[in-house]
mmCIF file of C-alpha atoms in Angstrom:
data_model
loop_
_atom_site.group_PDB
_atom_site.id
_atom_site.type_symbol
_atom_site.label_atom_id
_atom_site.label_comp_id
_atom_site.label_asym_id
_atom_site.label_seq_id
_atom_site.Cartn_x
_atom_site.Cartn_y
_atom_site.Cartn_z
ATOM 1 C CA UNK A 1 0.000 0.000 0.000
ATOM 2 C CA UNK A 2 1.497 3.407 -0.959
ATOM 3 C CA UNK A 3 2.207 5.935 1.765
ATOM 4 C CA UNK A 4 0.389 9.320 1.800
ATOM 5 C CA UNK A 5 3.610 11.015 0.623
ATOM 6 C CA UNK A 6 3.720 8.831 -2.475
ATOM 7 C CA UNK A 7 0.091 9.494 -3.397
ATOM 8 C CA UNK A 8 -0.002 13.210 -2.665
ATOM 9 C CA UNK A 9 -0.620 15.667 -5.482
ATOM 10 C CA UNK A 10 2.824 17.230 -5.087
ATOM 11 C CA UNK A 11 4.480 13.863 -5.744
ATOM 12 C CA UNK A 12 2.857 13.809 -9.176
ATOM 13 C CA UNK A 13 5.195 15.435 -11.752
ATOM 14 C CA UNK A 14 2.221 16.499 -13.899
ATOM 15 C CA UNK A 15 0.817 18.466 -10.958
ATOM 16 C CA UNK A 16 4.150 20.253 -10.570
ATOM 17 C CA UNK A 17 4.001 21.268 -14.231
ATOM 18 C CA UNK A 18 0.707 22.995 -13.525
ATOM 19 C CA UNK A 19 -1.368 20.798 -15.828
ATOM 20 C CA UNK A 20 -4.032 20.345 -13.181
ATOM 21 C CA UNK A 21 -4.477 23.985 -12.173
ATOM 22 C CA UNK A 22 -2.191 23.996 -9.156
ATOM 23 C CA UNK A 23 -1.754 27.771 -9.451
ATOM 24 C CA UNK A 24 -5.377 28.534 -10.301
ATOM 25 C CA UNK A 25 -6.601 31.839 -8.896
ATOM 26 C CA UNK A 26 -9.519 32.156 -6.523
ATOM 27 C CA UNK A 27 -12.442 33.864 -8.279
ATOM 28 C CA UNK A 28 -12.175 37.265 -6.590
ATOM 29 C CA UNK A 29 -14.788 39.791 -7.717
ATOM 30 C CA UNK A 30 -13.017 42.611 -9.577
ATOM 31 C CA UNK A 31 -12.720 45.783 -7.519
ATOM 32 C CA UNK A 32 -11.283 49.270 -7.666
ATOM 33 C CA UNK A 33 -9.337 51.193 -5.049
ATOM 34 C CA UNK A 34 -10.484 54.802 -4.890
ATOM 35 C CA UNK A 35 -8.256 57.179 -3.008
ATOM 36 C CA UNK A 36 -7.860 60.805 -2.197
ATOM 37 C CA UNK A 37 -5.219 62.807 -0.409
ATOM 38 C CA UNK A 38 -5.488 66.231 1.140
ATOM 39 C CA UNK A 39 -2.482 68.386 2.052
ATOM 40 C CA UNK A 40 -2.003 71.288 4.400
ATOM 41 C CA UNK A 41 1.183 73.286 4.152
ATOM 42 C CA UNK A 42 1.461 73.596 7.923
ATOM 43 C CA UNK A 43 1.284 71.449 11.034
ATOM 44 C CA UNK A 44 -1.429 72.327 13.535
ATOM 45 C CA UNK A 45 -1.034 71.600 17.221
ATOM 46 C CA UNK A 46 -4.484 70.736 18.548
ATOM 47 C CA UNK A 47 -5.869 70.630 22.034
ATOM 48 C CA UNK A 48 -9.151 68.805 21.620
ATOM 49 C CA UNK A 49 -10.946 70.648 18.806
ATOM 50 C CA UNK A 50 -9.041 73.896 19.357
ATOM 51 C CA UNK A 51 -5.906 74.870 17.404
ATOM 52 C CA UNK A 52 -3.243 75.868 19.924
ATOM 53 C CA UNK A 53 -0.433 76.688 17.484
ATOM 54 C CA UNK A 54 0.805 76.219 13.936
ATOM 55 C CA UNK A 55 4.281 75.456 12.695
ATOM 56 C CA UNK A 56 5.994 75.058 9.347
ATOM 57 C CA UNK A 57 5.701 71.662 7.691
ATOM 58 C CA UNK A 58 3.207 69.427 5.920
ATOM 59 C CA UNK A 59 0.112 67.526 7.009
ATOM 60 C CA UNK A 60 -1.191 64.836 4.638
ATOM 61 C CA UNK A 61 -4.468 62.949 5.012
ATOM 62 C CA UNK A 62 -4.665 59.939 2.670
ATOM 63 C CA UNK A 63 -7.923 57.982 2.366
ATOM 64 C CA UNK A 64 -8.341 54.755 0.382
ATOM 65 C CA UNK A 65 -11.328 52.466 -0.034
ATOM 66 C CA UNK A 66 -12.203 49.437 -2.166
ATOM 67 C CA UNK A 67 -15.395 49.214 -4.219
ATOM 68 C CA UNK A 68 -16.458 45.997 -5.968
ATOM 69 C CA UNK A 69 -17.514 46.202 -9.620
ATOM 70 C CA UNK A 70 -20.987 44.994 -8.617
ATOM 71 C CA UNK A 71 -21.418 48.130 -6.467
ATOM 72 C CA UNK A 72 -20.460 50.510 -9.275
ATOM 73 C CA UNK A 73 -23.949 51.499 -10.434
ATOM 74 C CA UNK A 74 -24.551 54.173 -13.106
ATOM 75 C CA UNK A 75 -25.306 56.653 -10.297
ATOM 76 C CA UNK A 76 -22.012 55.749 -8.626
ATOM 77 C CA UNK A 77 -20.122 56.158 -11.922
ATOM 78 C CA UNK A 78 -21.500 59.702 -12.214
ATOM 79 C CA UNK A 79 -19.800 60.780 -8.983
ATOM 80 C CA UNK A 80 -16.445 62.577 -8.941
ATOM 81 C CA UNK A 81 -13.519 60.318 -7.963
ATOM 82 C CA UNK A 82 -13.105 61.984 -4.566
ATOM 83 C CA UNK A 83 -16.733 61.233 -3.693
ATOM 84 C CA UNK A 84 -16.310 57.615 -4.799
ATOM 85 C CA UNK A 85 -13.549 57.288 -2.196
ATOM 86 C CA UNK A 86 -15.985 58.583 0.437
ATOM 87 C CA UNK A 87 -18.608 55.951 -0.437
ATOM 88 C CA UNK A 88 -16.214 52.997 -0.360
ATOM 89 C CA UNK A 89 -17.295 50.422 2.220
ATOM 90 C CA UNK A 90 -14.280 50.039 4.531
ATOM 91 C CA UNK A 91 -12.519 53.330 3.817
ATOM 92 C CA UNK A 92 -9.227 53.829 5.641
ATOM 93 C CA UNK A 93 -7.737 57.262 6.329
ATOM 94 C CA UNK A 94 -4.234 57.886 7.629
ATOM 95 C CA UNK A 95 -2.629 61.169 8.621
ATOM 96 C CA UNK A 96 1.062 62.024 8.569
ATOM 97 C CA UNK A 97 2.970 65.149 9.540
ATOM 98 C CA UNK A 98 6.519 66.123 8.720
ATOM 99 C CA UNK A 99 8.982 68.621 7.308
ATOM 100 C CA UNK A 100 9.595 66.830 3.976
ATOM 101 C CA UNK A 101 6.586 66.656 1.624
ATOM 102 C CA UNK A 102 7.644 63.475 -0.209
ATOM 103 C CA UNK A 103 8.380 61.590 3.005
ATOM 104 C CA UNK A 104 5.119 62.766 4.598
ATOM 105 C CA UNK A 105 3.162 61.707 1.490
ATOM 106 C CA UNK A 106 4.920 58.330 1.436
ATOM 107 C CA UNK A 107 4.138 57.658 5.078
ATOM 108 C CA UNK A 108 0.424 58.518 4.822
ATOM 109 C CA UNK A 109 -0.063 56.792 1.454
ATOM 110 C CA UNK A 110 1.677 53.527 2.318
ATOM 111 C CA UNK A 111 -0.212 53.227 5.597
ATOM 112 C CA UNK A 112 -3.620 53.956 4.022
ATOM 113 C CA UNK A 113 -3.096 51.695 0.980
ATOM 114 C CA UNK A 114 -1.731 48.785 2.978
ATOM 115 C CA UNK A 115 -4.460 48.906 5.603
ATOM 116 C CA UNK A 116 -7.269 49.402 3.049
ATOM 117 C CA UNK A 117 -6.143 46.324 1.090
ATOM 118 C CA UNK A 118 -5.752 44.269 4.276
ATOM 119 C CA UNK A 119 -9.266 45.246 5.384
ATOM 120 C CA UNK A 120 -10.770 44.501 1.972
ATOM 121 C CA UNK A 121 -8.917 41.187 1.683
ATOM 122 C CA UNK A 122 -10.139 40.064 5.115
ATOM 123 C CA UNK A 123 -13.731 41.035 4.287
ATOM 124 C CA UNK A 124 -13.661 39.146 0.950
ATOM 125 C CA UNK A 125 -12.160 36.075 2.624
ATOM 126 C CA UNK A 126 -14.868 36.131 5.324
ATOM 127 C CA UNK A 127 -17.705 36.652 2.826
ATOM 128 C CA UNK A 128 -16.639 34.283 0.045
ATOM 129 C CA UNK A 129 -13.927 32.047 1.479
ATOM 130 C CA UNK A 130 -11.611 33.100 -1.357
ATOM 131 C CA UNK A 131 -8.415 35.042 -0.761
ATOM 132 C CA UNK A 132 -6.498 37.626 -2.728
ATOM 133 C CA UNK A 133 -3.158 36.145 -3.804
ATOM 134 C CA UNK A 134 -0.205 37.581 -1.822
ATOM 135 C CA UNK A 135 1.491 38.587 -5.092
ATOM 136 C CA UNK A 136 -1.632 40.467 -6.243
ATOM 137 C CA UNK A 137 -1.980 42.101 -2.847
ATOM 138 C CA UNK A 138 1.671 43.227 -2.912
ATOM 139 C CA UNK A 139 1.301 44.521 -6.482
ATOM 140 C CA UNK A 140 -1.890 46.448 -5.626
ATOM 141 C CA UNK A 141 -0.341 47.904 -2.454
ATOM 142 C CA UNK A 142 2.728 49.052 -4.383
ATOM 143 C CA UNK A 143 0.655 50.516 -7.228
ATOM 144 C CA UNK A 144 -1.706 52.270 -4.816
ATOM 145 C CA UNK A 145 1.182 53.734 -2.802
ATOM 146 C CA UNK A 146 2.990 54.901 -5.937
ATOM 147 C CA UNK A 147 -0.101 56.594 -7.430
ATOM 148 C CA UNK A 148 -1.056 58.161 -4.114
ATOM 149 C CA UNK A 149 2.462 59.561 -3.610
ATOM 150 C CA UNK A 150 2.596 60.880 -7.180
ATOM 151 C CA UNK A 151 -0.713 62.720 -6.768
ATOM 152 C CA UNK A 152 0.257 63.950 -3.305
ATOM 153 C CA UNK A 153 3.547 65.468 -4.492
ATOM 154 C CA UNK A 154 1.772 67.673 -7.048
ATOM 155 C CA UNK A 155 1.252 71.343 -6.161
ATOM 156 C CA UNK A 156 -2.219 71.960 -4.788
ATOM 157 C CA UNK A 157 -4.358 70.811 -1.879
ATOM 158 C CA UNK A 158 -6.292 67.686 -2.879
ATOM 159 C CA UNK A 159 -5.925 64.990 -5.518
ATOM 160 C CA UNK A 160 -7.704 61.711 -6.254
ATOM 161 C CA UNK A 161 -6.491 58.431 -7.733
ATOM 162 C CA UNK A 162 -7.995 55.160 -8.985
ATOM 163 C CA UNK A 163 -6.399 51.671 -9.004
ATOM 164 C CA UNK A 164 -8.460 48.921 -10.725
ATOM 165 C CA UNK A 165 -8.088 45.179 -10.014
ATOM 166 C CA UNK A 166 -9.431 43.081 -12.889
ATOM 167 C CA UNK A 167 -7.782 39.620 -12.733
#
């Protein structure tokens, strides 16, 4: 009688070649990350709701949320990108303060993108039992962070960005 190691799928050379769908993707519903970032060209020291003082520097608020394709109705499509980010289900906002604009943008964007994708991935796994591949998650996090930072570094106060996932 063969042992379990001898009969396992990994012991089969055809399975290692991928002929039986060993690397098949879970059927994740396509989604889009909608994000927005808002900059202030100063750092406010708050005491509760009251501004106590201001100092030179940058404050960046980055917000990112995932919206499934099934939720993108014609009414939703008519909204400006910034509003789409507001209506995303598990929207994540992160704030960063600092003296260097690029570093402040990077910090806020990476935190918001990473946490938004983690939250969305957990929700999809709980609802459907399927998981986002780690490579896709890493690619989406990197793409989201890069686009967010690019928009954040532009002159002006607020910019929006969109990252689609269609695999």
